Amino acid sequence: MINVAIDGPAGAGKSTISRATAKELGFIYIDTGALYRTVGLNALRTGADLDNAESVAATLTDDLKVELRFIDGEQRMFLNSEDVSLAIRTPEASMAASKVSAVPAVREYLFDLQKKLAQENNCIMDGRDIGTVVLPDAKVKIFLTASPESRAKRRYDELCEKGMDVSFEDVLADMKQRDYNDSHREIAPLRPAKDAILLDTSGFELERSVALIIKTIKDNI
């Protein structure tokens, strides 16, 4: 199987770019961030203390069911049989995902699922530690980034399109806080794999970003 790992900070456009690239190449797209968002949403709903690893770990009960389904070619996330694909995209869910992703029990809970999907499919998998931890033997590793302001603008526009009442300043502040959390956590901190190809898409339109990723993948497989 051909696996492509795309890592990078929040708001770098990984999900949108990876999804479009996978469709173009005929691969499946696996958004691991959505998995962590789903676990984070569950922790929020159950009233867990997101700053307490034991409290978060306690939400990983035997009856917890986190599913990634492909419906009409699109990835959808289900929490205990409820489609939460939109609910996990709020700023609150984003911050919850950042916090629960630092909990070893959460990473262990989701690790096997991610590996299994990659072993069974030609895929593009994006996240924070795909090239360094989840798929260290991926055929192509890309670290996708952009300036904080550029990333916040993308996320702000995305949230506004979904009808959410947010301010750019709040989105930027959340982005910077998540950057700090992701890069300073003890378990699998955000960093490029040693053999990753670094790509900066600040100011790029989607089509230009996708073209750059496709060329990079084809040049390296």
PDB file of C-alpha atoms in Angstrom:
ATOM      1  CA  MET A   1       0.000   0.000   0.000  1.00  0.00           C
ATOM      2  CA  ILE A   2       1.101   3.567  -0.666  1.00  0.00           C
ATOM      3  CA  ASN A   3       0.781   5.732   2.424  1.00  0.00           C
ATOM      4  CA  VAL A   4       1.319   9.499   2.431  1.00  0.00           C
ATOM      5  CA  ALA A   5       1.750  11.264   5.777  1.00  0.00           C
ATOM      6  CA  ILE A   6       0.877  14.953   5.964  1.00  0.00           C
ATOM      7  CA  ASP A   7       1.611  16.700   9.256  1.00  0.00           C
ATOM      8  CA  GLY A   8       1.434  20.319  10.290  1.00  0.00           C
ATOM      9  CA  PRO A   9      -0.076  22.818  12.715  1.00  0.00           C
ATOM     10  CA  ALA A  10      -3.767  23.621  13.129  1.00  0.00           C
ATOM     11  CA  GLY A  11      -5.325  25.553  10.256  1.00  0.00           C
ATOM     12  CA  ALA A  12      -2.600  24.769   7.737  1.00  0.00           C
ATOM     13  CA  GLY A  13      -5.260  23.467   5.381  1.00  0.00           C
ATOM     14  CA  LYS A  14      -4.242  19.839   5.846  1.00  0.00           C
ATOM     15  CA  SER A  15      -7.761  18.425   5.843  1.00  0.00           C
ATOM     16  CA  THR A  16      -9.075  20.338   2.820  1.00  0.00           C
ATOM     17  CA  ILE A  17      -5.880  19.899   0.815  1.00  0.00           C
ATOM     18  CA  SER A  18      -5.448  16.231   1.743  1.00  0.00           C
ATOM     19  CA  ARG A  19      -9.057  15.417   0.922  1.00  0.00           C
ATOM     20  CA  ALA A  20      -8.826  17.037  -2.522  1.00  0.00           C
ATOM     21  CA  THR A  21      -5.445  15.417  -3.202  1.00  0.00           C
ATOM     22  CA  ALA A  22      -6.673  11.960  -2.203  1.00  0.00           C
ATOM     23  CA  LYS A  23      -9.670  12.292  -4.509  1.00  0.00           C
ATOM     24  CA  GLU A  24      -7.410  13.302  -7.395  1.00  0.00           C
ATOM     25  CA  LEU A  25      -5.067  10.340  -6.809  1.00  0.00           C
ATOM     26  CA  GLY A  26      -7.791   7.781  -6.081  1.00  0.00           C
ATOM     27  CA  PHE A  27      -6.602   7.255  -2.490  1.00  0.00           C
ATOM     28  CA  ILE A  28      -8.742   7.373   0.637  1.00  0.00           C
ATOM     29  CA  TYR A  29      -8.306  10.333   2.959  1.00  0.00           C
ATOM     30  CA  ILE A  30      -7.960   9.764   6.703  1.00  0.00           C
ATOM     31  CA  ASP A  31      -8.377  12.847   8.901  1.00  0.00           C
ATOM     32  CA  THR A  32      -6.846  11.743  12.218  1.00  0.00           C
ATOM     33  CA  GLY A  33      -7.579  15.146  13.717  1.00  0.00           C
ATOM     34  CA  ALA A  34     -11.266  14.282  13.441  1.00  0.00           C
ATOM     35  CA  LEU A  35     -10.657  11.210  15.580  1.00  0.00           C
ATOM     36  CA  TYR A  36      -9.107  13.317  18.338  1.00  0.00           C
ATOM     37  CA  ARG A  37     -11.849  15.913  17.996  1.00  0.00           C
ATOM     38  CA  THR A  38     -14.435  13.175  18.499  1.00  0.00           C
ATOM     39  CA  VAL A  39     -12.737  11.919  21.642  1.00  0.00           C
ATOM     40  CA  GLY A  40     -12.417  15.547  22.783  1.00  0.00           C
ATOM     41  CA  LEU A  41     -16.108  16.166  22.135  1.00  0.00           C
ATOM     42  CA  ASN A  42     -16.967  13.101  24.179  1.00  0.00           C
ATOM     43  CA  ALA A  43     -14.796  14.377  27.027  1.00  0.00           C
ATOM     44  CA  LEU A  44     -16.563  17.746  26.889  1.00  0.00           C
ATOM     45  CA  ARG A  45     -20.001  16.162  26.895  1.00  0.00           C
ATOM     46  CA  THR A  46     -19.174  13.911  29.835  1.00  0.00           C
ATOM     47  CA  GLY A  47     -17.824  16.804  31.898  1.00  0.00           C
ATOM     48  CA  ALA A  48     -14.226  15.589  32.101  1.00  0.00           C
ATOM     49  CA  ASP A  49     -11.466  17.879  33.355  1.00  0.00           C
ATOM     50  CA  LEU A  50      -9.522  18.346  30.121  1.00  0.00           C
ATOM     51  CA  ASP A  51      -6.415  19.389  32.048  1.00  0.00           C
ATOM     52  CA  ASN A  52      -6.399  16.139  34.015  1.00  0.00           C
ATOM     53  CA  ALA A  53      -5.103  13.071  32.176  1.00  0.00           C
ATOM     54  CA  GLU A  54      -6.847  10.627  34.514  1.00  0.00           C
ATOM     55  CA  SER A  55     -10.168  12.415  34.081  1.00  0.00           C
ATOM     56  CA  VAL A  56      -9.841  12.277  30.290  1.00  0.00           C
ATOM     57  CA  ALA A  57      -8.693   8.645  30.328  1.00  0.00           C
ATOM     58  CA  ALA A  58     -11.778   7.758  32.374  1.00  0.00           C
ATOM     59  CA  THR A  59     -13.970   8.788  29.412  1.00  0.00           C
ATOM     60  CA  LEU A  60     -12.504   5.962  27.303  1.00  0.00           C
ATOM     61  CA  THR A  61     -15.055   3.486  28.578  1.00  0.00           C
ATOM     62  CA  ASP A  62     -15.759   0.072  27.114  1.00  0.00           C
ATOM     63  CA  ASP A  63     -19.010   1.309  25.611  1.00  0.00           C
ATOM     64  CA  LEU A  64     -17.405   4.344  23.926  1.00  0.00           C
ATOM     65  CA  LYS A  65     -17.724   3.943  20.160  1.00  0.00           C
ATOM     66  CA  VAL A  66     -15.681   6.198  17.858  1.00  0.00           C
ATOM     67  CA  GLU A  67     -16.162   5.378  14.190  1.00  0.00           C
ATOM     68  CA  LEU A  68     -14.789   6.699  10.946  1.00  0.00           C
ATOM     69  CA  ARG A  69     -17.126   5.905   8.056  1.00  0.00           C
ATOM     70  CA  PHE A  70     -16.848   6.702   4.365  1.00  0.00           C
ATOM     71  CA  ILE A  71     -20.231   7.789   2.988  1.00  0.00           C
ATOM     72  CA  ASP A  72     -20.395   8.682  -0.719  1.00  0.00           C
ATOM     73  CA  GLY A  73     -16.622   9.002  -0.658  1.00  0.00           C
ATOM     74  CA  GLU A  74     -16.613  11.457   2.258  1.00  0.00           C
ATOM     75  CA  GLN A  75     -15.246  10.787   5.717  1.00  0.00           C
ATOM     76  CA  ARG A  76     -17.853  11.133   8.477  1.00  0.00           C
ATOM     77  CA  MET A  77     -17.253  10.834  12.204  1.00  0.00           C
ATOM     78  CA  PHE A  78     -19.643   9.019  14.529  1.00  0.00           C
ATOM     79  CA  LEU A  79     -19.707   9.128  18.324  1.00  0.00           C
ATOM     80  CA  ASN A  80     -21.812   6.359  19.830  1.00  0.00           C
ATOM     81  CA  SER A  81     -23.678   6.066  16.491  1.00  0.00           C
ATOM     82  CA  GLU A  82     -24.340   9.857  16.271  1.00  0.00           C
ATOM     83  CA  ASP A  83     -22.949  11.715  13.269  1.00  0.00           C
ATOM     84  CA  VAL A  84     -20.824  14.447  14.890  1.00  0.00           C
ATOM     85  CA  SER A  85     -18.990  15.566  11.748  1.00  0.00           C
ATOM     86  CA  LEU A  86     -20.163  19.171  12.221  1.00  0.00           C
ATOM     87  CA  ALA A  87     -20.152  19.232  16.032  1.00  0.00           C
ATOM     88  CA  ILE A  88     -16.422  18.454  16.169  1.00  0.00           C
ATOM     89  CA  ARG A  89     -15.532  21.553  14.113  1.00  0.00           C
ATOM     90  CA  THR A  90     -16.326  24.170  16.773  1.00  0.00           C
ATOM     91  CA  PRO A  91     -13.486  26.129  18.478  1.00  0.00           C
ATOM     92  CA  GLU A  92     -14.363  24.353  21.745  1.00  0.00           C
ATOM     93  CA  ALA A  93     -13.954  20.949  20.121  1.00  0.00           C
ATOM     94  CA  SER A  94     -10.675  22.084  18.546  1.00  0.00           C
ATOM     95  CA  MET A  95      -9.218  23.069  21.905  1.00  0.00           C
ATOM     96  CA  ALA A  96     -10.542  19.874  23.490  1.00  0.00           C
ATOM     97  CA  ALA A  97      -8.825  17.859  20.752  1.00  0.00           C
ATOM     98  CA  SER A  98      -5.534  19.632  21.448  1.00  0.00           C
ATOM     99  CA  LYS A  99      -5.774  18.819  25.153  1.00  0.00           C
ATOM    100  CA  VAL A 100      -6.888  15.192  24.924  1.00  0.00           C
ATOM    101  CA  SER A 101      -4.241  14.473  22.279  1.00  0.00           C
ATOM    102  CA  ALA A 102      -1.614  15.016  24.988  1.00  0.00           C
ATOM    103  CA  VAL A 103      -3.063  12.151  27.034  1.00  0.00           C
ATOM    104  CA  PRO A 104      -1.183   8.857  26.425  1.00  0.00           C
ATOM    105  CA  ALA A 105      -4.319   6.768  26.937  1.00  0.00           C
ATOM    106  CA  VAL A 106      -6.096   8.655  24.134  1.00  0.00           C
ATOM    107  CA  ARG A 107      -3.219   8.234  21.699  1.00  0.00           C
ATOM    108  CA  GLU A 108      -3.049   4.527  22.495  1.00  0.00           C
ATOM    109  CA  TYR A 109      -6.820   4.223  22.072  1.00  0.00           C
ATOM    110  CA  LEU A 110      -6.691   5.652  18.526  1.00  0.00           C
ATOM    111  CA  PHE A 111      -3.295   4.337  17.382  1.00  0.00           C
ATOM    112  CA  ASP A 112      -4.410   0.854  16.319  1.00  0.00           C
ATOM    113  CA  LEU A 113      -7.357   2.213  14.344  1.00  0.00           C
ATOM    114  CA  GLN A 114      -5.097   4.556  12.386  1.00  0.00           C
ATOM    115  CA  LYS A 115      -2.535   1.824  11.639  1.00  0.00           C
ATOM    116  CA  LYS A 116      -5.231  -0.617  10.499  1.00  0.00           C
ATOM    117  CA  LEU A 117      -6.713   1.890   8.048  1.00  0.00           C
ATOM    118  CA  ALA A 118      -3.266   2.580   6.551  1.00  0.00           C
ATOM    119  CA  GLN A 119      -2.431  -1.121   6.188  1.00  0.00           C
ATOM    120  CA  GLU A 120      -5.617  -1.781   4.243  1.00  0.00           C
ATOM    121  CA  ASN A 121      -5.693   1.213   1.896  1.00  0.00           C
ATOM    122  CA  ASN A 122      -3.660   3.497  -0.330  1.00  0.00           C
ATOM    123  CA  CYS A 123      -4.194   6.583   1.754  1.00  0.00           C
ATOM    124  CA  ILE A 124      -3.313  10.126   2.633  1.00  0.00           C
ATOM    125  CA  MET A 125      -3.362  10.499   6.396  1.00  0.00           C
ATOM    126  CA  ASP A 126      -2.999  13.872   8.043  1.00  0.00           C
ATOM    127  CA  GLY A 127      -2.458  14.906  11.621  1.00  0.00           C
ATOM    128  CA  ARG A 128       0.275  16.051  14.014  1.00  0.00           C
ATOM    129  CA  ASP A 129       2.510  12.977  14.369  1.00  0.00           C
ATOM    130  CA  ILE A 130       1.726  10.806  11.354  1.00  0.00           C
ATOM    131  CA  GLY A 131       5.204  10.835   9.844  1.00  0.00           C
ATOM    132  CA  THR A 132       6.981  10.641  13.197  1.00  0.00           C
ATOM    133  CA  VAL A 133       4.852   8.124  15.116  1.00  0.00           C
ATOM    134  CA  VAL A 134       1.842   6.615  13.335  1.00  0.00           C
ATOM    135  CA  LEU A 135       3.332   5.955   9.871  1.00  0.00           C
ATOM    136  CA  PRO A 136       7.112   6.313  10.240  1.00  0.00           C
ATOM    137  CA  ASP A 137       7.562   4.176   7.093  1.00  0.00           C
ATOM    138  CA  ALA A 138       5.181   6.214   4.920  1.00  0.00           C
ATOM    139  CA  LYS A 139       6.275   6.434   1.291  1.00  0.00           C
ATOM    140  CA  VAL A 140       6.009  10.237   1.317  1.00  0.00           C
ATOM    141  CA  LYS A 141       6.092  12.530   4.349  1.00  0.00           C
ATOM    142  CA  ILE A 142       5.070  16.172   4.075  1.00  0.00           C
ATOM    143  CA  PHE A 143       5.081  18.855   6.757  1.00  0.00           C
ATOM    144  CA  LEU A 144       2.557  21.461   5.675  1.00  0.00           C
ATOM    145  CA  THR A 145       2.562  24.861   7.317  1.00  0.00           C
ATOM    146  CA  ALA A 146       1.631  28.534   6.881  1.00  0.00           C
ATOM    147  CA  SER A 147       1.823  31.692   8.981  1.00  0.00           C
ATOM    148  CA  PRO A 148      -0.465  31.871  12.061  1.00  0.00           C
ATOM    149  CA  GLU A 149      -2.405  34.748  10.481  1.00  0.00           C
ATOM    150  CA  SER A 150      -2.904  32.879   7.220  1.00  0.00           C
ATOM    151  CA  ARG A 151      -4.025  29.742   9.060  1.00  0.00           C
ATOM    152  CA  ALA A 152      -6.388  31.691  11.318  1.00  0.00           C
ATOM    153  CA  LYS A 153      -7.948  33.397   8.288  1.00  0.00           C
ATOM    154  CA  ARG A 154      -8.624  30.013   6.672  1.00  0.00           C
ATOM    155  CA  ARG A 155     -10.199  28.638   9.848  1.00  0.00           C
ATOM    156  CA  TYR A 156     -12.221  31.838  10.420  1.00  0.00           C
ATOM    157  CA  ASP A 157     -13.639  31.739   6.871  1.00  0.00           C
ATOM    158  CA  GLU A 158     -14.467  28.044   7.273  1.00  0.00           C
ATOM    159  CA  LEU A 159     -16.353  28.649  10.526  1.00  0.00           C
ATOM    160  CA  CYS A 160     -18.210  31.650   9.100  1.00  0.00           C
ATOM    161  CA  GLU A 161     -19.322  29.576   6.116  1.00  0.00           C
ATOM    162  CA  LYS A 162     -20.838  27.116   8.586  1.00  0.00           C
ATOM    163  CA  GLY A 163     -22.788  29.943  10.217  1.00  0.00           C
ATOM    164  CA  MET A 164     -20.791  30.045  13.437  1.00  0.00           C
ATOM    165  CA  ASP A 165     -20.529  33.337  15.356  1.00  0.00           C
ATOM    166  CA  VAL A 166     -16.777  33.798  15.890  1.00  0.00           C
ATOM    167  CA  SER A 167     -14.269  36.645  15.730  1.00  0.00           C
ATOM    168  CA  PHE A 168     -10.999  36.537  13.827  1.00  0.00           C
ATOM    169  CA  GLU A 169      -9.120  37.661  16.950  1.00  0.00           C
ATOM    170  CA  ASP A 170     -10.490  34.734  18.974  1.00  0.00           C
ATOM    171  CA  VAL A 171      -9.691  32.252  16.215  1.00  0.00           C
ATOM    172  CA  LEU A 172      -6.120  33.593  15.961  1.00  0.00           C
ATOM    173  CA  ALA A 173      -5.662  33.421  19.745  1.00  0.00           C
ATOM    174  CA  ASP A 174      -6.960  29.838  19.787  1.00  0.00           C
ATOM    175  CA  MET A 175      -4.652  28.981  16.898  1.00  0.00           C
ATOM    176  CA  LYS A 176      -1.576  30.304  18.693  1.00  0.00           C
ATOM    177  CA  GLN A 177      -2.550  28.536  21.926  1.00  0.00           C
ATOM    178  CA  ARG A 178      -3.061  25.267  20.078  1.00  0.00           C
ATOM    179  CA  ASP A 179       0.313  25.670  18.336  1.00  0.00           C
ATOM    180  CA  TYR A 180       1.916  25.997  21.760  1.00  0.00           C
ATOM    181  CA  ASN A 181       0.015  23.036  23.211  1.00  0.00           C
ATOM    182  CA  ASP A 182       0.771  20.777  20.253  1.00  0.00           C
ATOM    183  CA  SER A 183       4.478  21.593  20.084  1.00  0.00           C
ATOM    184  CA  HIS A 184       5.117  21.416  23.841  1.00  0.00           C
ATOM    185  CA  ARG A 185       3.235  18.247  24.812  1.00  0.00           C
ATOM    186  CA  GLU A 186       5.383  15.417  26.170  1.00  0.00           C
ATOM    187  CA  ILE A 187       3.788  12.710  24.049  1.00  0.00           C
ATOM    188  CA  ALA A 188       4.381  12.935  20.280  1.00  0.00           C
ATOM    189  CA  PRO A 189       4.889  16.717  20.043  1.00  0.00           C
ATOM    190  CA  LEU A 190       4.225  18.455  16.731  1.00  0.00           C
ATOM    191  CA  ARG A 191       7.446  18.463  14.726  1.00  0.00           C
ATOM    192  CA  PRO A 192       8.515  17.507  11.198  1.00  0.00           C
ATOM    193  CA  ALA A 193       9.872  14.008  10.613  1.00  0.00           C
ATOM    194  CA  LYS A 194      13.574  14.103   9.773  1.00  0.00           C
ATOM    195  CA  ASP A 195      12.838  13.017   6.189  1.00  0.00           C
ATOM    196  CA  ALA A 196       9.711  15.154   5.733  1.00  0.00           C
ATOM    197  CA  ILE A 197       9.380  17.617   2.873  1.00  0.00           C
ATOM    198  CA  LEU A 198       8.527  21.069   4.235  1.00  0.00           C
ATOM    199  CA  LEU A 199       5.904  23.028   2.277  1.00  0.00           C
ATOM    200  CA  ASP A 200       4.663  26.526   3.199  1.00  0.00           C
ATOM    201  CA  THR A 201       1.311  27.464   1.642  1.00  0.00           C
ATOM    202  CA  SER A 202       0.882  30.944   3.150  1.00  0.00           C
ATOM    203  CA  GLY A 203      -1.342  32.919   0.797  1.00  0.00           C
ATOM    204  CA  PHE A 204      -1.965  29.932  -1.500  1.00  0.00           C
ATOM    205  CA  GLU A 205      -5.395  29.267  -2.943  1.00  0.00           C
ATOM    206  CA  LEU A 206      -6.698  25.690  -2.585  1.00  0.00           C
ATOM    207  CA  GLU A 207      -6.036  24.755  -6.203  1.00  0.00           C
ATOM    208  CA  ARG A 208      -2.409  25.889  -6.006  1.00  0.00           C
ATOM    209  CA  SER A 209      -1.858  24.045  -2.715  1.00  0.00           C
ATOM    210  CA  VAL A 210      -3.353  20.822  -4.070  1.00  0.00           C
ATOM    211  CA  ALA A 211      -1.258  21.035  -7.234  1.00  0.00           C
ATOM    212  CA  LEU A 212       1.882  21.479  -5.108  1.00  0.00           C
ATOM    213  CA  ILE A 213       1.045  18.467  -2.927  1.00  0.00           C
ATOM    214  CA  ILE A 214       0.216  16.247  -5.916  1.00  0.00           C
ATOM    215  CA  LYS A 215       3.468  17.160  -7.647  1.00  0.00           C
ATOM    216  CA  THR A 216       5.425  16.484  -4.463  1.00  0.00           C
ATOM    217  CA  ILE A 217       3.800  13.072  -4.024  1.00  0.00           C
ATOM    218  CA  LYS A 218       4.278  12.030  -7.654  1.00  0.00           C
ATOM    219  CA  ASP A 219       7.894  13.166  -7.578  1.00  0.00           C
ATOM    220  CA  ASN A 220       8.582  10.928  -4.586  1.00  0.00           C
ATOM    221  CA  ILE A 221       6.742   7.659  -5.294  1.00  0.00           C
TER     222      ILE A 221
END
